[in-house]
CSV table of C-alpha atoms in Angstrom, one decimal:
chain,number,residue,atom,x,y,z
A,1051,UNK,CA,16.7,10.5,-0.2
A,1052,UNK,CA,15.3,7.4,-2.6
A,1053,UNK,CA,11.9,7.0,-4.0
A,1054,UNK,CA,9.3,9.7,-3.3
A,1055,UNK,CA,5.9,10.9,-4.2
A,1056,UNK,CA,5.3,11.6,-7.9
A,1057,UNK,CA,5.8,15.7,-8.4
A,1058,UNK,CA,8.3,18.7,-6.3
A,1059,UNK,CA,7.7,17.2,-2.9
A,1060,UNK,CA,10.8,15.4,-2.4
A,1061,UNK,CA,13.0,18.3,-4.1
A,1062,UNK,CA,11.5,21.1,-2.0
A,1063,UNK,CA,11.8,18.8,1.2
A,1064,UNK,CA,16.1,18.2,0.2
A,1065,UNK,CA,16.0,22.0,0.0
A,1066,UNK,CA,14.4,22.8,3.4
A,1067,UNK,CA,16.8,20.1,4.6
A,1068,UNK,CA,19.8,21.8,2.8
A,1069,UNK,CA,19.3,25.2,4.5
A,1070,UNK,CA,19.1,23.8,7.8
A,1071,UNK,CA,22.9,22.5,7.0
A,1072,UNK,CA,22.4,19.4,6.1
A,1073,UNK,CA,24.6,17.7,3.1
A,1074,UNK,CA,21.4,15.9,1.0
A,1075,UNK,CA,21.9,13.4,-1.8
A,1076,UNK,CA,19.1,12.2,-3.8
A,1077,UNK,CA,19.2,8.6,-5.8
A,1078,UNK,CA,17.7,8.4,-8.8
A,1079,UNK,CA,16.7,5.0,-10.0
A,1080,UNK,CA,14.8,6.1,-13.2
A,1081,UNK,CA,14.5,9.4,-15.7
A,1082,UNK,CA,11.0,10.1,-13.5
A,1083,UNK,CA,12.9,10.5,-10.4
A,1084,UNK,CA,16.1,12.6,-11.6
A,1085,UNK,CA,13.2,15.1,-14.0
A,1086,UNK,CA,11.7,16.2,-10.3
A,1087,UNK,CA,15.1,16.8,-8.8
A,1088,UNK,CA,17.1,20.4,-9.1
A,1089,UNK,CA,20.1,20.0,-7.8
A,1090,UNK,CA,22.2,17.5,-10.9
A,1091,UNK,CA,25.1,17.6,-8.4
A,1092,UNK,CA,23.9,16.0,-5.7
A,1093,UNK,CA,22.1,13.1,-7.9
A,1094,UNK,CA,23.2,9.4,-7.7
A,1095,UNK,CA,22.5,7.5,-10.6
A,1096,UNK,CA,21.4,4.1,-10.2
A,1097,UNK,CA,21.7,2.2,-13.1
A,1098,UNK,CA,21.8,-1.3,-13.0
A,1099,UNK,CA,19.2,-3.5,-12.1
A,1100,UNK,CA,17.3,-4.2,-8.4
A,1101,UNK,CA,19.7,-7.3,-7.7
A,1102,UNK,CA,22.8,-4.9,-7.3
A,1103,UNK,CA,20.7,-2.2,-5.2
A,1104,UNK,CA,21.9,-3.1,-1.6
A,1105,UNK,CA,25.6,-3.1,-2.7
A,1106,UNK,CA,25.4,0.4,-3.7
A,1107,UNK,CA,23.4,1.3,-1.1
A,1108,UNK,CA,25.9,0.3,1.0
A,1109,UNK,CA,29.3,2.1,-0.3
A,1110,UNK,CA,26.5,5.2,-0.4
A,1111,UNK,CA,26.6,5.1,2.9
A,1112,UNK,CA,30.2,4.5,3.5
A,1113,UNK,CA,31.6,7.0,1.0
A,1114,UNK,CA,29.1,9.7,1.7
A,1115,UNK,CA,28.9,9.6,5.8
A,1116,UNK,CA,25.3,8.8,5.4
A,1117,UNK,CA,22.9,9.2,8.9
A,1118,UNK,CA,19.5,9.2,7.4
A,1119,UNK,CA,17.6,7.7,4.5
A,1120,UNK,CA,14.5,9.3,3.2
A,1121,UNK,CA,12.1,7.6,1.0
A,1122,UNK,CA,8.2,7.2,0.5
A,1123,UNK,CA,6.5,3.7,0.9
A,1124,UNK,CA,8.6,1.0,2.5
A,1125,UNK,CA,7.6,-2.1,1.1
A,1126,UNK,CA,8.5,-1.6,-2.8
A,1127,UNK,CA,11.7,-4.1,-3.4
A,1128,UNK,CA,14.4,-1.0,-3.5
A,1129,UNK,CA,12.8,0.7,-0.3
A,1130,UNK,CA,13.2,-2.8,1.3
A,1131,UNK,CA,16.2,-3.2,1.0
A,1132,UNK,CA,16.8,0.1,2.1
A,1133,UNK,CA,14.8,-0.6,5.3
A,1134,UNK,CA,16.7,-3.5,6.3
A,1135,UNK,CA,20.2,-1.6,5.2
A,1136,UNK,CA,19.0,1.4,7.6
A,1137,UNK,CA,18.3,-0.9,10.4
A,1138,UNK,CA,22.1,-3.5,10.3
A,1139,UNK,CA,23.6,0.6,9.8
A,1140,UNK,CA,21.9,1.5,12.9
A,1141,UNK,CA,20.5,4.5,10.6
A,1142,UNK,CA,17.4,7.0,10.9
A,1143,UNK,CA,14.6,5.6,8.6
A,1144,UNK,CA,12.2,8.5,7.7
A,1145,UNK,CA,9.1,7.2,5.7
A,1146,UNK,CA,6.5,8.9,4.0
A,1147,UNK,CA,3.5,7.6,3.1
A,1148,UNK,CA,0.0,8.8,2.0
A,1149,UNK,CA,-2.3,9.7,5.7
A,1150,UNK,CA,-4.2,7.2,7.4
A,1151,UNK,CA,-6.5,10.0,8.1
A,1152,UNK,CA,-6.5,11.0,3.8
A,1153,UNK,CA,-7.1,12.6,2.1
A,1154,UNK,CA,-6.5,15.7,4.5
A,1155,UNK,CA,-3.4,14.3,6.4
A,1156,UNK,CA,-0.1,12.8,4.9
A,1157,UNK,CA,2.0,10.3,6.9
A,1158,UNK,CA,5.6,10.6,8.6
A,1159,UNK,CA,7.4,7.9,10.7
A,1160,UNK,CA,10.3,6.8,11.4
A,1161,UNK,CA,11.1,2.6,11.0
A,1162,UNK,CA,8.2,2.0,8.6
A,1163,UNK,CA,4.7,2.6,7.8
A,1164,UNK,CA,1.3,0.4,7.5
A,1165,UNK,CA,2.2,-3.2,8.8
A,1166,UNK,CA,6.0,-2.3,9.4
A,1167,UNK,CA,4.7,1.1,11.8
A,1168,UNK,CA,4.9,1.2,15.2
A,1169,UNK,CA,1.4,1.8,15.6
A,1170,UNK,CA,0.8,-2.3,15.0
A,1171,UNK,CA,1.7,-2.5,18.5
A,1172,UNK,CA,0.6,0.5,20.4
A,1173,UNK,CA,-2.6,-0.1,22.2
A,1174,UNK,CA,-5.7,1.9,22.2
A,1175,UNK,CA,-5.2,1.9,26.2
A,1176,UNK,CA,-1.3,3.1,25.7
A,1177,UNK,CA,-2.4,6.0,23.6
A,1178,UNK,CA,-5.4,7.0,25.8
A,1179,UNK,CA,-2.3,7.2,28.7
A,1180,UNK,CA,-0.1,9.3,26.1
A,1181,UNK,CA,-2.9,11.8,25.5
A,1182,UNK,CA,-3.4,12.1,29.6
A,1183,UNK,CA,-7.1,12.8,30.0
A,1184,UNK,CA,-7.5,15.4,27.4
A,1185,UNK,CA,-10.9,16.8,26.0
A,1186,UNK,CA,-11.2,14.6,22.5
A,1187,UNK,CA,-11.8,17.1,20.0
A,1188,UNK,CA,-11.6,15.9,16.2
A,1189,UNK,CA,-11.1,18.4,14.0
A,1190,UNK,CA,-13.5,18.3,10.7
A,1191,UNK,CA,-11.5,18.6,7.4
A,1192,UNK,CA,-12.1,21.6,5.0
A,1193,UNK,CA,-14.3,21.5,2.2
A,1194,UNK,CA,-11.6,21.3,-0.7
A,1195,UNK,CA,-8.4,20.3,0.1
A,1196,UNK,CA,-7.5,17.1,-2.0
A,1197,UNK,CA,-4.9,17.3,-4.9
A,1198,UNK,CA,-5.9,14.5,-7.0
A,1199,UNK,CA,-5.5,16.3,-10.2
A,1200,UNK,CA,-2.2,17.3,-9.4
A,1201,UNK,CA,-1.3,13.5,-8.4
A,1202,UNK,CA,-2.5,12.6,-11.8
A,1203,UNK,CA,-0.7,15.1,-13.7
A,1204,UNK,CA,2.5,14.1,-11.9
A,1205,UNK,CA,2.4,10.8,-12.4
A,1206,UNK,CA,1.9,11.4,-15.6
A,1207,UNK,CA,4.7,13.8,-16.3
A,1208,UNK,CA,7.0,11.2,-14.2
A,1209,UNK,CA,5.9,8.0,-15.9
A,1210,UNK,CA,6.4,9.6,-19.5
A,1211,UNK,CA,10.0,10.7,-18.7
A,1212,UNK,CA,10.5,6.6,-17.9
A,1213,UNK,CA,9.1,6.2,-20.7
A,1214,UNK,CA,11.0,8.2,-23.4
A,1215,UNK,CA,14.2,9.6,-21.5
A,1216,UNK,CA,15.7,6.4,-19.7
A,1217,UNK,CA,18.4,6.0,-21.7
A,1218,UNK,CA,20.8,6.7,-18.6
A,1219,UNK,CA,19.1,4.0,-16.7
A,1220,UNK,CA,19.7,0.7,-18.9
A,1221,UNK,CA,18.9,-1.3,-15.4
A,1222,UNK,CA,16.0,-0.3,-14.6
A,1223,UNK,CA,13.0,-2.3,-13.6
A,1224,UNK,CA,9.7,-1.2,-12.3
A,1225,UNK,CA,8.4,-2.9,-9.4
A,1226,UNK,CA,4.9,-3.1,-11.4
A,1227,UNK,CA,3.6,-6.1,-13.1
A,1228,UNK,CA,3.5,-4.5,-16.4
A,1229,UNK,CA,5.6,-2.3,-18.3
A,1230,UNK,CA,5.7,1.1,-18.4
A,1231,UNK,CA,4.1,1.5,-22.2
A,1232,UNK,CA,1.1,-0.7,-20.7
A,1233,UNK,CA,0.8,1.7,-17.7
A,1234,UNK,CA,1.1,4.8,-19.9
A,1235,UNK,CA,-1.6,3.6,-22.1
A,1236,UNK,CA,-3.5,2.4,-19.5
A,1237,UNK,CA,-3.5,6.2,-18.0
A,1238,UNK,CA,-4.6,7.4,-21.6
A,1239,UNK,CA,-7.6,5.1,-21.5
A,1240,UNK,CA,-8.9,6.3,-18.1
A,1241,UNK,CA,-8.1,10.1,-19.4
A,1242,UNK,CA,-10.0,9.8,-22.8
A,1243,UNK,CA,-12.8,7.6,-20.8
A,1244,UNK,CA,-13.1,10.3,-18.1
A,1245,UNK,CA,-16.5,12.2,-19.1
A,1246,UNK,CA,-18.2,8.3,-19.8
A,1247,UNK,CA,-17.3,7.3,-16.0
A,1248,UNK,CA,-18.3,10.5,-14.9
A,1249,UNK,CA,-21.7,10.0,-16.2
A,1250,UNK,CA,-22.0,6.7,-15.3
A,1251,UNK,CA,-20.4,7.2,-11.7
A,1252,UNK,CA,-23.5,9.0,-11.1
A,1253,UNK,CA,-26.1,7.4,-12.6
A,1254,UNK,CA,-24.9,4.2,-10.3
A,1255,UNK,CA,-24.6,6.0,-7.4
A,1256,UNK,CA,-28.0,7.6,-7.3
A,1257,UNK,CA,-30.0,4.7,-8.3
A,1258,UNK,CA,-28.0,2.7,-5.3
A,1259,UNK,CA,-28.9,5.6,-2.8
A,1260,UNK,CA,-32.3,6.0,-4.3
A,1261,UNK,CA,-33.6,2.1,-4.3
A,1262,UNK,CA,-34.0,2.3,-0.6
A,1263,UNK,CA,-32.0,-1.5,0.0
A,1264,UNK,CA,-29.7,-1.7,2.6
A,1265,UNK,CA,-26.3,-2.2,1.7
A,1266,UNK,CA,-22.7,-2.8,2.7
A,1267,UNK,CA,-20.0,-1.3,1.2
A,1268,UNK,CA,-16.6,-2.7,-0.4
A,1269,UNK,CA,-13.8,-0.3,-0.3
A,1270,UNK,CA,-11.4,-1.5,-3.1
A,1271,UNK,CA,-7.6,-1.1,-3.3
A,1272,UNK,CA,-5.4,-1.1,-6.3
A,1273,UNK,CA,-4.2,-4.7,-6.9
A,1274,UNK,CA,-0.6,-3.5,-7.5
A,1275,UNK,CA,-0.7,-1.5,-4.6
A,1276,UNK,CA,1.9,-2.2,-2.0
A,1277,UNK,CA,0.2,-2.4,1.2
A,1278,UNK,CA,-2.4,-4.6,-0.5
A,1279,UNK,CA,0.3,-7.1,-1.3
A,1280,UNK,CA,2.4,-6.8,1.7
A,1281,UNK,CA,0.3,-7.0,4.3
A,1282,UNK,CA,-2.4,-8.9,3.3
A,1283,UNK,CA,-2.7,-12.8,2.5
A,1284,UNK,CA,-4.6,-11.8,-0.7
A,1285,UNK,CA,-1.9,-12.4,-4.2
A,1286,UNK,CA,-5.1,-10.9,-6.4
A,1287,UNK,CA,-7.4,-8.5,-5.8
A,1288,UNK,CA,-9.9,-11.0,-7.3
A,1289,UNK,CA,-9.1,-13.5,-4.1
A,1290,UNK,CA,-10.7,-10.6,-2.1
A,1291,UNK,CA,-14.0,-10.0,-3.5
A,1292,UNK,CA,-14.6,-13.8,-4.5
A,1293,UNK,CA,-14.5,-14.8,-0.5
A,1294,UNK,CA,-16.5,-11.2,0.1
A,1295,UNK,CA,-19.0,-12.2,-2.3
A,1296,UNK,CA,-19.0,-16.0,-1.5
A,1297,UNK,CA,-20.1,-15.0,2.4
A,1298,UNK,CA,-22.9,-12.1,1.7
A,1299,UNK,CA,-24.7,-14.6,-0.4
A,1300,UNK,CA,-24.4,-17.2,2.0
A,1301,UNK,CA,-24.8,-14.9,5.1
A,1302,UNK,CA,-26.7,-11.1,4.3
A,1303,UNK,CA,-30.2,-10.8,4.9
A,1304,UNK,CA,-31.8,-11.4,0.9
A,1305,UNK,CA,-33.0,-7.6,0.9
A,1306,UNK,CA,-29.3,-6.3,1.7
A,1307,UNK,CA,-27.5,-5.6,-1.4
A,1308,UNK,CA,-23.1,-5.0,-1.8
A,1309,UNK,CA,-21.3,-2.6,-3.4
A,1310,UNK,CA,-17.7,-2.5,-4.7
A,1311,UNK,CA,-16.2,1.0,-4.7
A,1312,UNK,CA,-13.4,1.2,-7.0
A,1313,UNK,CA,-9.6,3.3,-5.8
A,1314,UNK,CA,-10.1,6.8,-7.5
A,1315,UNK,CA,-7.0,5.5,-9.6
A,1316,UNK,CA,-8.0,2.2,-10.8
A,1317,UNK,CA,-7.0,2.1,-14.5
A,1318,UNK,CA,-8.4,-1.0,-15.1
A,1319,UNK,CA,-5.5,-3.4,-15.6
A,1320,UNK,CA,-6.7,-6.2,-12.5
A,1321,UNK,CA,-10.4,-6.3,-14.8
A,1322,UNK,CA,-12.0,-6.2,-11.2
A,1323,UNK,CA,-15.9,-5.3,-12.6
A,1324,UNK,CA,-15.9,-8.0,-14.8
A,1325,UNK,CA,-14.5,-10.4,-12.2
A,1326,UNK,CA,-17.2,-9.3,-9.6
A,1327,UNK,CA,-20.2,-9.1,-12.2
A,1328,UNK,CA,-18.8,-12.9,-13.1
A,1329,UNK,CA,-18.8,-14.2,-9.7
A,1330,UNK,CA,-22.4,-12.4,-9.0
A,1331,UNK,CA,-24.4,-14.2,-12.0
A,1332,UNK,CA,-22.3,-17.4,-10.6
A,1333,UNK,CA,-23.5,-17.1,-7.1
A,1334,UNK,CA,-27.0,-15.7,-8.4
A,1335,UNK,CA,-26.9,-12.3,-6.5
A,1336,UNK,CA,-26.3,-10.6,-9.8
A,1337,UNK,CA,-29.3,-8.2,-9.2
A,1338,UNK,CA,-28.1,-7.4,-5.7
A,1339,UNK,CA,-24.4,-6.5,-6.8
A,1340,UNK,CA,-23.2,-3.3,-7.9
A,1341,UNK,CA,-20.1,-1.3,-8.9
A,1342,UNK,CA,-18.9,1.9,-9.0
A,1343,UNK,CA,-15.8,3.7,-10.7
A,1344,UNK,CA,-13.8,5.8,-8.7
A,1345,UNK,CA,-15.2,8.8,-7.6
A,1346,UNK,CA,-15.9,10.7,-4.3
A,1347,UNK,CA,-16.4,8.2,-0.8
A,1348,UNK,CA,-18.7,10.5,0.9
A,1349,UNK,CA,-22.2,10.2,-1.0
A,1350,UNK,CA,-22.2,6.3,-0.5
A,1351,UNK,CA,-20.7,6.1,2.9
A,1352,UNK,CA,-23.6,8.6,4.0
A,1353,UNK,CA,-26.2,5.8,3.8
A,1354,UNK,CA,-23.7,2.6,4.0
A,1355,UNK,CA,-24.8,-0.2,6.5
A,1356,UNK,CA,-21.3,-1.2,6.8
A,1357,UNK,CA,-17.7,-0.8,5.3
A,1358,UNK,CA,-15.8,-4.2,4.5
A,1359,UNK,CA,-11.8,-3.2,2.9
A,1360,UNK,CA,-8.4,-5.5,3.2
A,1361,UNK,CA,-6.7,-2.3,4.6
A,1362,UNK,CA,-7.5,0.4,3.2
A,1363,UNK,CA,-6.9,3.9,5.3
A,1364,UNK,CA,-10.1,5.2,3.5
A,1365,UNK,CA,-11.9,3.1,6.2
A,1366,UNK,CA,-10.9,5.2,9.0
A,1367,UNK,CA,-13.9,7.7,6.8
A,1368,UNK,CA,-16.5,5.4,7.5
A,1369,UNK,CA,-15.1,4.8,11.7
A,1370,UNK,CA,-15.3,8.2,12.0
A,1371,UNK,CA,-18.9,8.1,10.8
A,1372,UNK,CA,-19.5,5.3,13.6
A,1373,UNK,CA,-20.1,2.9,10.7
A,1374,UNK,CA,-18.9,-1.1,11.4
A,1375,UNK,CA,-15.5,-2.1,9.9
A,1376,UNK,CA,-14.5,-5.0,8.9
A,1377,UNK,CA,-10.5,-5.2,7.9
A,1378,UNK,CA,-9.5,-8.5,6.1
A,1379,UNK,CA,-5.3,-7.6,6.0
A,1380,UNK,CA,-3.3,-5.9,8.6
A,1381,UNK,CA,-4.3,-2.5,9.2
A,1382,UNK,CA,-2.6,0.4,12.1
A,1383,UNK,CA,-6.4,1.0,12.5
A,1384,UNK,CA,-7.5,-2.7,13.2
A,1385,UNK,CA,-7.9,-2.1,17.1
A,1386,UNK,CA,-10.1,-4.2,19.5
A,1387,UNK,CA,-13.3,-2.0,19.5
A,1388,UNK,CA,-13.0,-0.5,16.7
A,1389,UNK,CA,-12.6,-2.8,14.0
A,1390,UNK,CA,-15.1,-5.9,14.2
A,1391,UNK,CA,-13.2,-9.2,15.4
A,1392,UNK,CA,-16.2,-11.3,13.7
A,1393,UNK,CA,-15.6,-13.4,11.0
A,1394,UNK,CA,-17.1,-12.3,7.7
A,1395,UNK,CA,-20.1,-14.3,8.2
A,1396,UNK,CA,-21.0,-12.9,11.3
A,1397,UNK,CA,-20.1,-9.3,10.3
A,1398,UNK,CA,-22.8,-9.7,7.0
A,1399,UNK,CA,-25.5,-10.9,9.6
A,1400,UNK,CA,-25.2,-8.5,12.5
A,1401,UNK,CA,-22.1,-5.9,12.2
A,1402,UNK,CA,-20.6,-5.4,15.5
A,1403,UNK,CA,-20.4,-1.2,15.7
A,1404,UNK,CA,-17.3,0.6,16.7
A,1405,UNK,CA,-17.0,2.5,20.4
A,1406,UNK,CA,-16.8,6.0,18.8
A,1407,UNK,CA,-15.7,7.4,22.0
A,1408,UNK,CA,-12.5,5.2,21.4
A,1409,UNK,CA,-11.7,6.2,18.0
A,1410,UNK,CA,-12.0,10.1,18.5
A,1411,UNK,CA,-8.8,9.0,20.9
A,1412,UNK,CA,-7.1,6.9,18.4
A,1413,UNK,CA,-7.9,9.6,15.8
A,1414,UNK,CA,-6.5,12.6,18.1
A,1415,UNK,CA,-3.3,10.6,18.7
A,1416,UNK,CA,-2.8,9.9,15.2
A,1417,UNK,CA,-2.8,13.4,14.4
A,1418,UNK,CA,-0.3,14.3,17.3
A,1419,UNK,CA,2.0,12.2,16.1
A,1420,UNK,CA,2.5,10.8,12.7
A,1421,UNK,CA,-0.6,12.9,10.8
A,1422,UNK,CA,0.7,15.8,9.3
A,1423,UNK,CA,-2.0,18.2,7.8
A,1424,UNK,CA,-1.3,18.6,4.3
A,1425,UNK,CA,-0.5,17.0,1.1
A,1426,UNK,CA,2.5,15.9,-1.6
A,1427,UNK,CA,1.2,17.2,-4.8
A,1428,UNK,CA,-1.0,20.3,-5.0
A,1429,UNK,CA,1.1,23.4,-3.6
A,1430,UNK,CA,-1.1,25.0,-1.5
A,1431,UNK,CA,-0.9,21.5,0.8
A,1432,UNK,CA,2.3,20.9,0.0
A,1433,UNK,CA,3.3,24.4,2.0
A,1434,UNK,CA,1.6,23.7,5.4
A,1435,UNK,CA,2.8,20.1,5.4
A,1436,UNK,CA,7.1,21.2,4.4
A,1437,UNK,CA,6.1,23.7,7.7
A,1438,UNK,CA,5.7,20.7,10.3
A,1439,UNK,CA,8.2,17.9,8.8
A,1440,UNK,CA,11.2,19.2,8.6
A,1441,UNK,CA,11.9,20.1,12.3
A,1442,UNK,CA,10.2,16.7,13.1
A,1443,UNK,CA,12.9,14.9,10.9
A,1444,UNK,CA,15.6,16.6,12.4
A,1445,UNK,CA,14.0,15.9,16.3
A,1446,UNK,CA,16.0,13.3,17.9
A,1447,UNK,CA,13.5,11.1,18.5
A,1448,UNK,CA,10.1,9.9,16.4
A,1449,UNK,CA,6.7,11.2,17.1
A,1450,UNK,CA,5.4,8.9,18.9
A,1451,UNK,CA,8.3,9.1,21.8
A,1452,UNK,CA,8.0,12.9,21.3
A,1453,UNK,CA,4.1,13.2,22.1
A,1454,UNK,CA,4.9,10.4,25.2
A,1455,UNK,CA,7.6,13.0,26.5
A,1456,UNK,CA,6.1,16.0,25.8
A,1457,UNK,CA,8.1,17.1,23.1
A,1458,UNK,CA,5.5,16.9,19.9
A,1459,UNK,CA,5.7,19.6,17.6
A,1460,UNK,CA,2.4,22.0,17.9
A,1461,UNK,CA,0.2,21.4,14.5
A,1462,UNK,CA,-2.1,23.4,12.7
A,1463,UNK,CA,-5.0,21.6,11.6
A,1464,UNK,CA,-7.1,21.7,8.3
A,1465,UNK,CA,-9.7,24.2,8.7
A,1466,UNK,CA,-8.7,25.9,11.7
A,1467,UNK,CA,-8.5,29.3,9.9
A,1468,UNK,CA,-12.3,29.1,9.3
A,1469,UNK,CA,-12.8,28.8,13.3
């Protein structure tokens, strides 16, 4: 097991793993990852720098008998090594990764996840044959299920131990593009500014729903973010909304307005508001412009005309709403028919719609497969998603090949109890 999600996650999953009889062995690249981790006998210490990575890796796996590597994300420079490692080993790559169907659904597959899953080249027509005919029937989430807080605490607890307990670790790099001092203070900012963004959150949110203007929506991503940067052309998150903002004031009817939803974790650091507000007064659509901090989806996706993201998962929100999509990077949800083909032009003029009927598919094969209901931080999602995963990691084949044979695991999804 490398890398996993901030918080007991990863350390509850090696234990599962352990009682089944498996030998697990965690690697520990920082203090963050060994704090979060039980068992100090079956740590590996890491502790040079990312250069030496795949030469350790490698006499791992030879010294240790190694069959399996775990690890969350697959795109951050120690997991890909990893990934190519697993795959000249002829090893069995489990991923994690946050749910393309969040936030009531984590991610498991095997090989990779976003641009490097399997699901870039399964067809909407391939999984309609998988699913054989039967009755869609897309399960609502529950009311409260998210574990935010608990992802904010625990990255807060982990990033802290980097911070003043990494002695053992002289090596270490992040894979950020700032230090960890900036990102702590950063996190301090947002905390201490918390009630201000609140306040304003709403204020901006109701006078956008109250004004009675059409408008399109902007999901935003965190620039450091690693599907942003790996599968998108986009170096800077300011590349993005500079071409977004260049074709709706060229292209959007004059009464349509845009607005720029920030990631629930943006601290701040890529100065995206200020880069949008500059660009607005530049193109002079300042008064049709608006941003938002953080915050819930739902209220403004209620009344959006449209959703335009790089890749974000939170888009698969407004498909399920029937709302049109357009994806600028590579997404697993970018399918013919239900992610608009038009250029960005087009899209601002007359949004091509998705066929809903075609998504409820896609969406019911997603979670037969590599949707698992549940979450990494908070424990009371934590339980129900441990329940599913393990036996799935220990199948002998992945769960898309499972649900195509008849093999997927049965699931129990959010909000079932309340039917």
């Amino acid at each position: 097991m490398l890398q996993g999600p901030h918080g007991p996650f990863f350390r509850r999953l090696g234990e599962l793993l352990t009682e089944t009889g498996a030998k697990v062995w965690r690697v520990a690249f920082n203090a963050g990852d060994s704090f979060f981790w039980s068992d100090m006998e079956s740590v590996i210490l890491h502790r040079d720098g990312p250069e030496s990575w795949p030469d350790h890796l490698a006499r791992i796996i030879d010294e240790k008998g190694v069959t399996d590597i775990v690890l969350y994300g697959d795109v951050r420079p120690v997991h890909a090594a990893a990934r190519k490692v697993a795959a000249d080993n002829d090893l069995t790559l489990h991923v994690f990764e946050e749910g393309y169907l969040r936030p009531f659904w984590i991610t498991y597959e095997r090989g990779g996840t976003n641009g490097n899953s399997r699901l870039m080249d399964i067809t909407i027509p391939q999984m309609r044959s998988v699913l054989r005919g039967s009755q869609s029937d897309v399960p609502r989430p529950p009311t409260r299920w998210g574990d935010m807080r608990q992802h904010k605490f625990y990255g807060a607890v982990y990033h802290f131990m980097v911070l003043v307990a990494n002695g053992r670790f002289p090596g270490y790099r992040t894979h950020r593009d700032i230090s960890v001092m900036q990102e702590f203070l950063l996190n301090l900012r947002r905390l201490l500014m918390a009630p201000f963004l609140s306040a304003y959150r709403t204020f901006v949110t109701s006078r956008i729903r109250r004004s009675g203007h059409p408008f399109s929506l902007v999901l935003m991503q965190l620039e450091h973010d690693a599907s942003f940067r790996a599968h998108s052309s986009y170096r800077t998150m300011r590349q993005f909304t500079d071409e977004v903002l260049e074709a709706f004031a060229a292209n959007a009817p004059r009464h349509h307005h845009l607005t720029f939803k920030a990631h629930p974790l943006e601290d701040g650091r890529s100065q995206q508001r200020l880069d949008i507000i500059k660009k607005a007064e530049k193109l002079g659509i300042s008064d049709r412009v608006h941003h938002v901090p953080g915050g819930k989806l739902a209220p403004l996706l209620g009344q959006a005309r449209s959703v335009i993201t790089v890749n974000s998962t939170s888009a698969q929100q407004a498909l399920w709403r029937g709302l049109p999509v357009k994806a600028m990077g590579r997404a697993v949800f970018d399918k013919t028919q239900l992610v608009s083909q038009q250029n960005l032009a087009d899209f601002f003029r007359q949004p091509e719609r998705p066929n809903l009927r075609l998504y409820w598919r896609y969406r019911d094969y997603l979670l037969e497969t590599s949707q698992i209901p549940g979450g990494f931080y908070a424990a009371k999602s934590r339980a129900p998603a441990l329940r599913l995963v393990v036996d799935m990691m220990l199948a002998p084949i992945d769960p898309y090949d499972a649900l195509a044979n008849g093999q997927a695991e049965m699931r129990h999804r959010p909000g079932a109890d309340s039917h």
